[in-house]
Coordinates of C-alpha atoms and ligand atoms in Angstrom, one line a residue:
Chain E
M105 CA 13.7 -35.1 -2.2
V106 CA 12.8 -33.3 1.3
R107 CA 14.6 -34.3 4.3
I108 CA 13.4 -35.1 7.3
L109 CA 14.9 -33.8 9.7
Q110 CA 15.6 -34.8 13.7
P111 CA 12.4 -33.9 16.1
E112 CA 14.7 -31.5 18.4
E113 CA 16.2 -29.7 15.0
R114 CA 12.2 -29.3 13.6
R115 CA 10.1 -28.6 16.9
E116 CA 13.0 -25.7 17.1
A117 CA 13.0 -25.0 13.4
V118 CA 9.0 -24.5 13.8
N119 CA 8.9 -22.4 17.4
R120 CA 11.6 -19.7 16.3
M121 CA 9.4 -19.6 13.0
H122 CA 6.1 -18.8 15.1
E123 CA 8.1 -16.8 17.3
L124 CA 9.1 -14.2 14.8
S125 CA 6.3 -14.2 12.5
N126 CA 4.0 -14.2 15.4
Q127 CA 1.9 -17.0 12.6
D128 CA 0.6 -20.0 14.1
I129 CA 2.5 -22.1 11.2
L130 CA 0.9 -25.6 12.2
L131 CA -2.3 -24.8 12.2
C132 CA -2.1 -24.8 8.2
L133 CA -4.4 -27.4 6.4
Q134 CA -3.4 -27.3 3.1
C135 CA -6.1 -26.4 1.3
G136 CA -4.4 -24.3 -1.4
K137 CA -6.7 -21.0 -1.2
C138 CA -3.4 -19.1 -0.7
T139 CA -2.7 -20.4 -3.7
A140 CA -5.0 -20.2 -5.7
G141 CA -5.4 -16.2 -4.9
C142 CA -2.1 -15.3 -4.8
P143 CA -1.2 -13.2 -8.2
F144 CA 2.1 -14.6 -8.1
S145 CA 2.2 -18.4 -7.2
N146 CA 3.2 -18.8 -11.1
D147 CA 6.2 -17.0 -10.8
M148 CA 7.3 -18.4 -7.3
D149 CA 9.4 -22.3 -8.0
L150 CA 7.2 -22.6 -3.6
A151 CA 4.0 -22.6 -4.0
P152 CA 2.5 -20.8 -0.8
H153 CA 1.0 -23.1 0.4
Q154 CA 4.5 -24.8 -0.1
I155 CA 6.1 -22.8 1.6
V156 CA 3.8 -23.0 4.9
R157 CA 4.7 -26.8 4.9
M158 CA 8.1 -26.5 4.2
A159 CA 7.8 -24.0 7.9
Q160 CA 6.4 -27.1 9.2
L161 CA 8.6 -28.5 8.2
G162 CA 11.6 -26.7 9.5
L163 CA 13.3 -27.0 5.5
I164 CA 14.9 -23.8 6.3
D165 CA 17.9 -24.2 4.1
E166 CA 15.8 -24.8 1.8
L167 CA 13.2 -21.9 1.6
K168 CA 16.4 -19.3 1.7
A169 CA 17.5 -20.8 -1.5
S170 CA 14.2 -20.3 -2.7
E171 CA 13.5 -18.1 -5.5
A172 CA 9.7 -17.9 -4.1
I173 CA 10.1 -14.9 -0.8
W174 CA 11.4 -12.6 -3.5
Y175 CA 8.1 -13.6 -5.1
C176 CA 6.2 -11.9 -2.3
A177 CA 4.5 -8.1 -3.4
T178 CA 2.5 -8.5 0.5
C179 CA -0.7 -7.3 -0.7
F180 CA -2.3 -10.0 1.5
T181 CA -4.4 -11.8 -0.4
C182 CA -3.4 -15.5 0.8
V183 CA -3.9 -14.7 4.2
S184 CA -7.9 -13.0 4.2
R185 CA -8.5 -16.1 2.5
C186 CA -6.9 -18.6 4.1
P187 CA -9.6 -20.4 6.8
V188 CA -6.8 -20.2 9.7
A189 CA -5.3 -16.5 8.4
I190 CA -1.8 -17.6 8.1
D191 CA 0.1 -14.9 7.4
I192 CA 2.3 -15.6 4.6
A193 CA 4.2 -12.9 4.0
A194 CA 5.2 -12.8 7.2
V195 CA 7.1 -16.2 7.4
A196 CA 8.3 -14.8 3.5
E197 CA 9.9 -11.8 5.7
V198 CA 11.1 -14.1 8.5
I199 CA 12.8 -15.9 5.7
R200 CA 14.5 -12.9 4.6
L201 CA 14.7 -11.8 7.6
Y202 CA 17.1 -14.8 8.6
L203 CA 19.4 -14.4 4.9
Q204 CA 20.1 -10.7 6.4
M205 CA 21.6 -12.3 9.3
D206 CA 24.4 -14.3 7.1
D207 CA 26.5 -11.5 6.1
E208 CA 27.5 -12.8 3.0
A209 CA 23.2 -13.4 1.8
R210 CA 22.2 -9.6 2.9
F211 CA 20.3 -7.9 0.1
D212 CA 22.9 -5.2 -2.0
P213 CA 20.0 -1.6 -2.8
E214 CA 22.9 -1.2 -6.1
S215 CA 21.8 -4.7 -8.0
I216 CA 19.2 -3.4 -9.0
P217 CA 19.4 -1.0 -11.8
K218 CA 19.3 2.7 -12.1
S219 CA 17.0 2.3 -15.0
L220 CA 14.2 0.4 -12.9
T221 CA 14.4 2.8 -9.7
E222 CA 14.2 5.9 -11.4
N223 CA 11.4 6.8 -12.5
A224 CA 9.4 4.5 -9.5
P225 CA 7.3 6.1 -6.8
Q226 CA 9.5 6.7 -3.4
Q227 CA 6.8 4.7 -1.9
A228 CA 7.7 1.9 -4.0
L229 CA 11.2 2.1 -2.9
V230 CA 11.4 2.4 0.5
S231 CA 9.0 -0.5 1.4
L232 CA 10.7 -2.8 -1.5
Y233 CA 14.7 -2.3 0.6
R234 CA 12.8 -2.5 3.8
K235 CA 11.7 -5.5 2.3
F236 CA 13.6 -7.2 0.9
G237 CA 16.8 -6.1 3.0
N238 CA 15.0 -5.6 6.2
Chain N
M49 CA -12.8 16.4 14.6
K50 CA -10.2 18.6 13.6
V51 CA -8.0 16.6 10.8
G52 CA -4.6 17.2 9.9
Y53 CA -3.8 15.9 6.2
Y54 CA -0.5 14.4 5.4
P55 CA 1.1 13.9 2.1
G56 CA 3.4 11.6 2.6
C57 CA 7.3 11.7 0.4
T58 CA 5.6 9.4 -2.6
L59 CA 2.5 12.9 -3.2
K60 CA 5.5 15.3 -2.8
G61 CA 7.9 12.9 -6.0
S62 CA 6.7 11.4 -8.1
A63 CA 2.8 11.7 -7.7
K64 CA 2.7 15.4 -7.3
A65 CA -0.6 15.5 -9.1
L66 CA -1.9 13.1 -6.5
D67 CA -1.1 15.7 -3.7
E68 CA -2.5 18.7 -5.7
T69 CA -5.6 17.1 -7.2
T70 CA -6.2 16.7 -3.7
H71 CA -5.7 20.0 -2.4
L72 CA -7.7 21.3 -5.7
A73 CA -10.8 18.7 -5.0
V74 CA -10.9 19.7 -1.1
E75 CA -10.7 23.6 -1.7
L76 CA -13.6 22.4 -4.7
L77 CA -16.1 21.4 -1.8
G78 CA -15.7 24.3 -0.2
S79 CA -13.4 23.4 2.3
S80 CA -9.2 23.1 3.3
L81 CA -6.3 21.1 4.3
T82 CA -4.2 21.2 7.1
E83 CA -0.6 19.9 6.0
I84 CA 1.5 18.7 9.2
E85 CA 4.5 19.8 10.5
D86 CA 7.4 18.7 10.7
W87 CA 6.4 15.5 9.4
T88 CA 8.6 12.2 8.4
C89 CA 8.0 9.6 5.7
C90 CA 6.0 6.8 8.3
G91 CA 7.8 4.2 6.8
A92 CA 5.4 3.1 3.3
T93 CA 5.4 -0.6 5.0
T94 CA 3.9 -3.0 7.6
P95 CA 6.8 -4.4 9.9
L96 CA 5.6 -8.5 9.1
T97 CA 8.4 -9.8 11.7
E98 CA 8.1 -9.3 15.6
T99 CA 11.9 -8.2 15.9
R100 CA 11.4 -5.1 13.6
I101 CA 10.6 -2.6 16.5
A102 CA 12.8 -0.2 14.5
N103 CA 10.4 0.1 11.9
L104 CA 7.8 1.6 14.1
I105 CA 9.5 4.1 15.5
A106 CA 8.7 6.7 12.3
Q107 CA 5.1 5.9 12.6
T108 CA 5.4 6.2 16.2
R109 CA 6.7 9.8 16.1
L110 CA 4.6 11.1 13.2
L111 CA 0.7 10.1 14.9
A112 CA 2.2 11.0 18.4
K113 CA 3.1 14.4 17.1
T114 CA 0.0 14.6 15.3
R115 CA -1.5 14.9 18.6
D116 CA 1.0 17.0 20.3
A117 CA -0.7 19.5 16.8
G118 CA -3.4 19.8 18.8
Y119 CA -5.5 16.7 15.7
D120 CA -8.2 14.4 16.3
A121 CA -7.2 12.4 13.0
L122 CA -4.9 12.1 9.9
V123 CA -6.4 12.1 6.6
T124 CA -4.0 10.7 4.3
T125 CA -4.3 9.9 0.1
C126 CA -2.1 7.9 -0.3
P127 CA -3.2 4.0 0.5
F128 CA 0.9 2.8 1.5
C129 CA 0.4 5.5 4.5
F130 CA -3.2 5.0 5.5
S131 CA -2.4 0.7 5.9
T132 CA 0.8 1.3 7.7
L133 CA -0.2 4.3 9.7
K134 CA -3.4 2.6 11.5
R135 CA -1.8 -1.1 11.2
A136 CA 0.6 1.2 13.4
N137 CA -1.8 2.8 15.8
L138 CA -3.4 -0.6 16.4
T139 CA 0.5 -2.0 17.4
L140 CA 0.3 1.4 19.6
A141 CA -3.0 0.8 21.4
N142 CA -2.8 -3.1 21.4
D143 CA 0.3 -3.9 22.4
E144 CA 2.1 -3.4 25.7
L145 CA 4.9 -4.3 25.1
K146 CA 5.5 -2.8 22.0
R147 CA 3.4 0.5 22.7
R148 CA 6.0 0.6 26.4
R149 CA 9.4 -0.1 23.6
M150 CA 8.5 2.8 21.3
N151 CA 7.5 5.4 23.7
T152 CA 10.0 3.9 26.6
Y153 CA 12.7 5.1 22.3
L154 CA 11.0 7.8 22.1
A155 CA 10.7 9.8 24.4
E156 CA 14.7 9.5 26.1
D157 CA 15.5 10.0 21.7
R158 CA 13.8 13.5 22.4
R159 CA 15.9 14.0 25.1
L160 CA 19.7 13.2 23.4
R161 CA 18.5 15.2 20.4
D162 CA 18.0 18.0 21.9
Y163 CA 21.0 20.1 23.9
E164 CA 19.7 23.9 24.7
T165 CA 16.3 24.1 25.2
P166 CA 14.6 21.4 27.6
P167 CA 12.0 19.7 25.5
P168 CA 8.9 18.9 26.7
A169 CA 8.0 16.0 28.1
W170 CA 7.2 13.5 26.0
V171 CA 3.5 11.9 27.0
D172 CA 3.3 8.4 25.8
Y173 CA 1.2 7.7 22.8
S174 CA -1.5 4.8 22.9
G175 CA -3.2 5.5 19.4
E176 CA -4.8 8.5 20.2
T177 CA -4.6 9.9 16.9
R178 CA -7.5 8.5 14.6
V179 CA -6.4 7.7 10.8
L180 CA -8.6 8.4 7.8
H181 CA -7.6 7.7 4.1
M182 CA -9.9 10.6 2.2
L183 CA -12.4 8.5 -0.2
E184 CA -13.5 7.6 3.9
W185 CA -12.6 11.1 5.4
I186 CA -15.2 12.6 1.9
R187 CA -17.8 10.1 2.4
D188 CA -17.8 10.9 6.2
D189 CA -17.5 15.1 6.9
F190 CA -18.9 15.9 3.1
G191 CA -20.8 12.7 2.0
F192 CA -20.9 11.1 -1.2
Q193 CA -25.0 13.3 -2.0
V194 CA -23.3 16.6 -1.4
I195 CA -20.5 15.8 -4.1
S196 CA -23.4 14.4 -6.0
T197 CA -24.7 17.9 -5.7
A198 CA -21.6 19.9 -6.2
A199 CA -20.8 18.5 -9.1
R200 CA -20.6 20.8 -12.2
V201 CA -19.8 18.8 -15.1
S202 CA -22.1 15.8 -15.7
L203 CA -19.5 12.5 -16.3
K204 CA -22.1 10.6 -17.8
G205 CA -21.1 7.8 -20.0
L206 CA -17.7 8.2 -19.2
K207 CA -17.3 4.6 -18.2
V208 CA -15.2 4.4 -15.3
A209 CA -13.4 0.7 -13.7
P210 CA -12.8 1.2 -10.1
F211 CA -9.0 -0.4 -9.0
Y212 CA -8.3 -0.8 -5.6
G213 CA -4.9 -2.3 -4.8
C214 CA -4.3 -4.4 -1.8
Q215 CA -3.7 -2.1 0.8
L216 CA -7.2 -0.3 1.2
L217 CA -8.7 -3.6 2.1
R218 CA -6.2 -6.2 2.3
P219 CA -5.8 -6.9 5.8
A220 CA -9.1 -5.9 5.9
D221 CA -10.0 -6.8 9.8
E222 CA -6.9 -4.3 10.5
L223 CA -7.7 -1.2 7.8
A224 CA -12.4 -2.0 8.7
M225 CA -12.6 0.3 5.8
C226 CA -14.0 -2.1 2.9
D227 CA -14.8 -6.4 2.4
P228 CA -12.1 -7.1 0.9
E229 CA -13.6 -9.5 -1.3
N230 CA -17.0 -7.4 -1.8
P231 CA -16.3 -3.0 -1.4
V232 CA -18.3 -0.4 -2.5
L233 CA -16.6 2.2 -1.0
F234 CA -15.1 3.2 -4.5
E235 CA -18.6 2.5 -6.3
E236 CA -20.3 4.7 -4.2
F237 CA -17.8 7.7 -4.7
L238 CA -17.3 7.2 -8.6
G239 CA -21.0 6.7 -8.5
A240 CA -21.8 10.2 -7.1
L241 CA -19.8 11.6 -9.7
G242 CA -22.1 10.2 -12.3
T243 CA -19.6 7.7 -14.6
D244 CA -20.4 4.9 -15.1
V245 CA -19.0 2.0 -12.5
I246 CA -17.7 -0.6 -14.5
D247 CA -17.9 -4.2 -12.7
F248 CA -15.0 -6.5 -12.9
P249 CA -13.9 -8.9 -11.6
N250 CA -9.9 -7.5 -10.8
R251 CA -10.7 -4.8 -9.7
I252 CA -9.2 -6.4 -5.8
D253 CA -5.9 -7.5 -6.9
C254 CA -2.9 -7.0 -7.1
C255 CA -0.9 -4.5 -9.9
G256 CA 2.9 -6.2 -8.7
S257 CA 2.9 -3.4 -6.6
Y258 CA 7.3 -3.3 -5.6
L259 CA 7.9 -5.9 -7.9
S260 CA 7.9 -3.5 -10.7
V261 CA 11.3 -1.7 -9.6
A262 CA 12.7 -5.4 -8.6
R263 CA 10.8 -8.5 -10.1
P264 CA 9.8 -6.2 -13.3
E265 CA 8.5 -9.1 -15.9
A266 CA 5.7 -10.4 -12.2
A267 CA 4.5 -7.1 -11.9
L268 CA 4.0 -6.3 -15.8
R269 CA 2.3 -9.4 -16.2
A270 CA -0.2 -8.6 -13.1
S271 CA -0.8 -5.4 -14.4
C272 CA -1.1 -6.4 -17.6
K273 CA -4.3 -9.1 -16.2
I274 CA -5.8 -5.7 -14.8
L275 CA -5.6 -3.7 -18.2
D276 CA -6.9 -6.0 -20.4
S277 CA -9.9 -7.1 -17.8
A278 CA -10.9 -3.5 -17.8
R279 CA -11.1 -2.9 -21.0
M280 CA -12.3 -6.3 -21.6
H281 CA -14.8 -5.0 -19.4
G282 CA -15.4 -2.1 -21.6
A283 CA -14.0 0.4 -19.4
D284 CA -12.8 3.7 -20.8
T285 CA -9.9 4.6 -17.8
V286 CA -8.8 2.9 -14.5
V287 CA -9.6 5.1 -11.9
V288 CA -7.0 4.8 -8.6
T289 CA -5.8 5.9 -5.6
C290 CA -2.0 4.2 -4.3
P291 CA 0.6 6.1 -6.9
L292 CA 2.2 2.6 -7.0
C293 CA -0.7 1.1 -8.7
F294 CA -0.4 4.2 -11.1
Y295 CA 2.6 4.1 -11.5
N296 CA 2.0 -0.4 -12.4
L297 CA -0.6 0.1 -14.5
D298 CA 0.2 3.7 -16.2
Y299 CA 3.9 3.7 -16.8
F300 CA 4.4 -0.1 -18.8
Q301 CA 2.0 0.3 -20.8
D302 CA 5.0 0.5 -24.4
E303 CA 6.2 -2.4 -22.1
M304 CA 3.4 -4.0 -22.4
L305 CA 2.3 -2.7 -25.5
R306 CA 5.5 -4.5 -26.8
G307 CA 4.7 -6.7 -26.1
N308 CA 1.9 -7.9 -27.3
P309 CA 0.3 -5.7 -30.2
E310 CA -2.8 -6.5 -29.9
F311 CA -2.9 -4.8 -26.2
K312 CA -5.0 -1.7 -26.1
Q313 CA -4.2 1.3 -23.9
V314 CA -5.7 2.6 -21.6
P315 CA -5.8 6.3 -19.6
I316 CA -5.1 5.8 -15.8
L317 CA -6.3 8.7 -12.8
Y318 CA -6.2 9.5 -10.0
F319 CA -10.3 9.3 -7.9
T320 CA -8.8 13.4 -7.3
Q321 CA -9.2 14.1 -10.5
L322 CA -11.6 13.2 -11.4
L323 CA -13.0 14.6 -8.2
A324 CA -11.6 17.6 -9.2
L325 CA -12.4 17.3 -12.7
A326 CA -16.5 17.0 -11.8
L327 CA -16.5 19.5 -9.0
G328 CA -15.3 21.9 -12.0
A329 CA -11.9 22.4 -12.2
P330 CA -10.5 23.0 -16.3
L331 CA -8.3 19.7 -17.4
D332 CA -4.6 21.6 -17.1
K333 CA -5.1 21.9 -13.1
L334 CA -5.0 18.3 -13.0
G335 CA -1.3 17.3 -13.7
L336 CA -2.4 15.4 -17.0
D337 CA 1.3 16.1 -18.3
S338 CA 2.9 13.9 -15.6
H339 CA 1.0 10.6 -17.4
K340 CA 2.2 8.1 -19.9
V341 CA -0.5 7.6 -21.3
D342 CA -2.9 10.8 -22.1
P343 CA -6.4 11.2 -20.5
G344 CA -6.8 14.4 -22.3
P345 CA -8.8 13.0 -25.2
L346 CA -10.9 10.9 -23.0
L347 CA -11.8 13.9 -20.5
E348 CA -12.2 16.3 -23.5
R349 CA -15.1 15.8 -24.1
F350 CA -16.2 16.4 -20.0
T351 CA -14.7 19.4 -19.4
V352 CA -19.0 21.8 -20.9
N353 CA -19.9 23.0 -17.9
V354 CA -23.8 22.9 -16.9
P355 CA -24.5 26.9 -16.2
G356 CA -23.4 28.8 -12.8
E357 CA -19.7 29.9 -12.6
V358 CA -17.0 28.8 -13.1
P359 CA -13.9 28.8 -10.6
A360 CA -10.8 29.7 -11.5
Ligands
SF4_444 S1 -4.7 -20.8 3.2 FE1 -3.9 -21.0 5.1 S2 -4.3 -23.3 5.5 FE2 -5.0 -23.4 3.0 S3 -2.2 -23.6 2.8 FE3 -2.8 -22.3 2.8 S4 -1.4 -21.3 4.7 FE4 -2.2 -23.3 5.0
SF4_445 S1 0.8 -12.0 -0.3 FE1 2.9 -12.8 -0.7 S2 2.5 -14.7 -0.6 FE2 0.2 -14.0 -0.3 S3 -1.0 -13.3 -1.8 FE3 0.2 -11.5 -1.5 S4 2.1 -12.0 -2.3 FE4 1.5 -14.5 -2.5

């Protein structure tokens, strides 16, 4: 069941997303090109076009609880194919930023096992920590 | 045009082979690269949220330092560095508010850091340093025709699949290097080396990037798909520019084999290794010992030199 927000609440969530991500999510046509091209849409619990739709509806809590925002690899395939150039990587990054603002939900680098970090290239660690931990 | 070389952290860490073969190849072309002094990490990714202004500081400082050292351009081999620095440069050139914030902060920071000698005044940075990728620089400064003529070893018959990865291609309006859906730069480069370039549909896909650290199953699937496709289209090797593409495509092949006994391993090469090889570098100078899947057996038959002096 999708929650329906009061107009004021919804407007505020949409404006805040617009301001922080610099993406005009209300332009989204729900055409699905982003999802068709996203290499990780099968791993996500919400497909990229659904992320944008939820953001349009102001459903930030649902987005914060989704796994999808952790599967975006910022590959920019979606934005390069979107007819209205919406960068979903930026939308997902804003949701992760909201989680960082909630103290208890902060990303903990220690949560990643050493076996996965010890051989990884430096650029992978720096970008991961910046994208997950903002 | 005076060009400073920026290696970035990974080329001094896990991807030393990329740094070394970059230098080697440029030397074999009769030129050399000067490293920018006192460089730091570029930040590796572009901040996408408008609040994260702090994530632009490293890039601004680096680009200003490059300009102040008298260089017109910065060239880098790592696509992450390229993309991060080039995008930051555009922001600094076009976004007045961010430019003012960065410059104000860095001017203050410089003053606060230096207690004894008064530092030279900070000169506002607004995007003066050109940011180039190595492939671009080789094309524009030497020309692919020159590489073709300079090649001492014929790589004819070596079937190579170029893999672009994300950070050289997208967002194309900002990076302005290739058509994001149908790029040709890498093919032209590999063609100039005399290789047989394989056309395969997954050449512009994402290998999984840093997800290989946080969501390894997803990255493994993405990488495996790319390798299967390259193999299916007849590739002997997949050639990359990016140390993270290299890691995802090379390091996890044992695991791919464990997951699927039908999986056929395929050696991964950096574009600079192939360039150096074509220009006459011996195999033992290519850093091949850092590869999980050894490209040695594949490359051995391409080390027969055409007549001419063999460089040491
Ligand atoms: S491609 Fe763009 S317009 Fe189409 S669904 Fe995705 S975000 Fe919306
Ligand atoms: S940037 Fe993220 S959402 Fe967009 S295609 Fe890539 S992984 Fe999918």
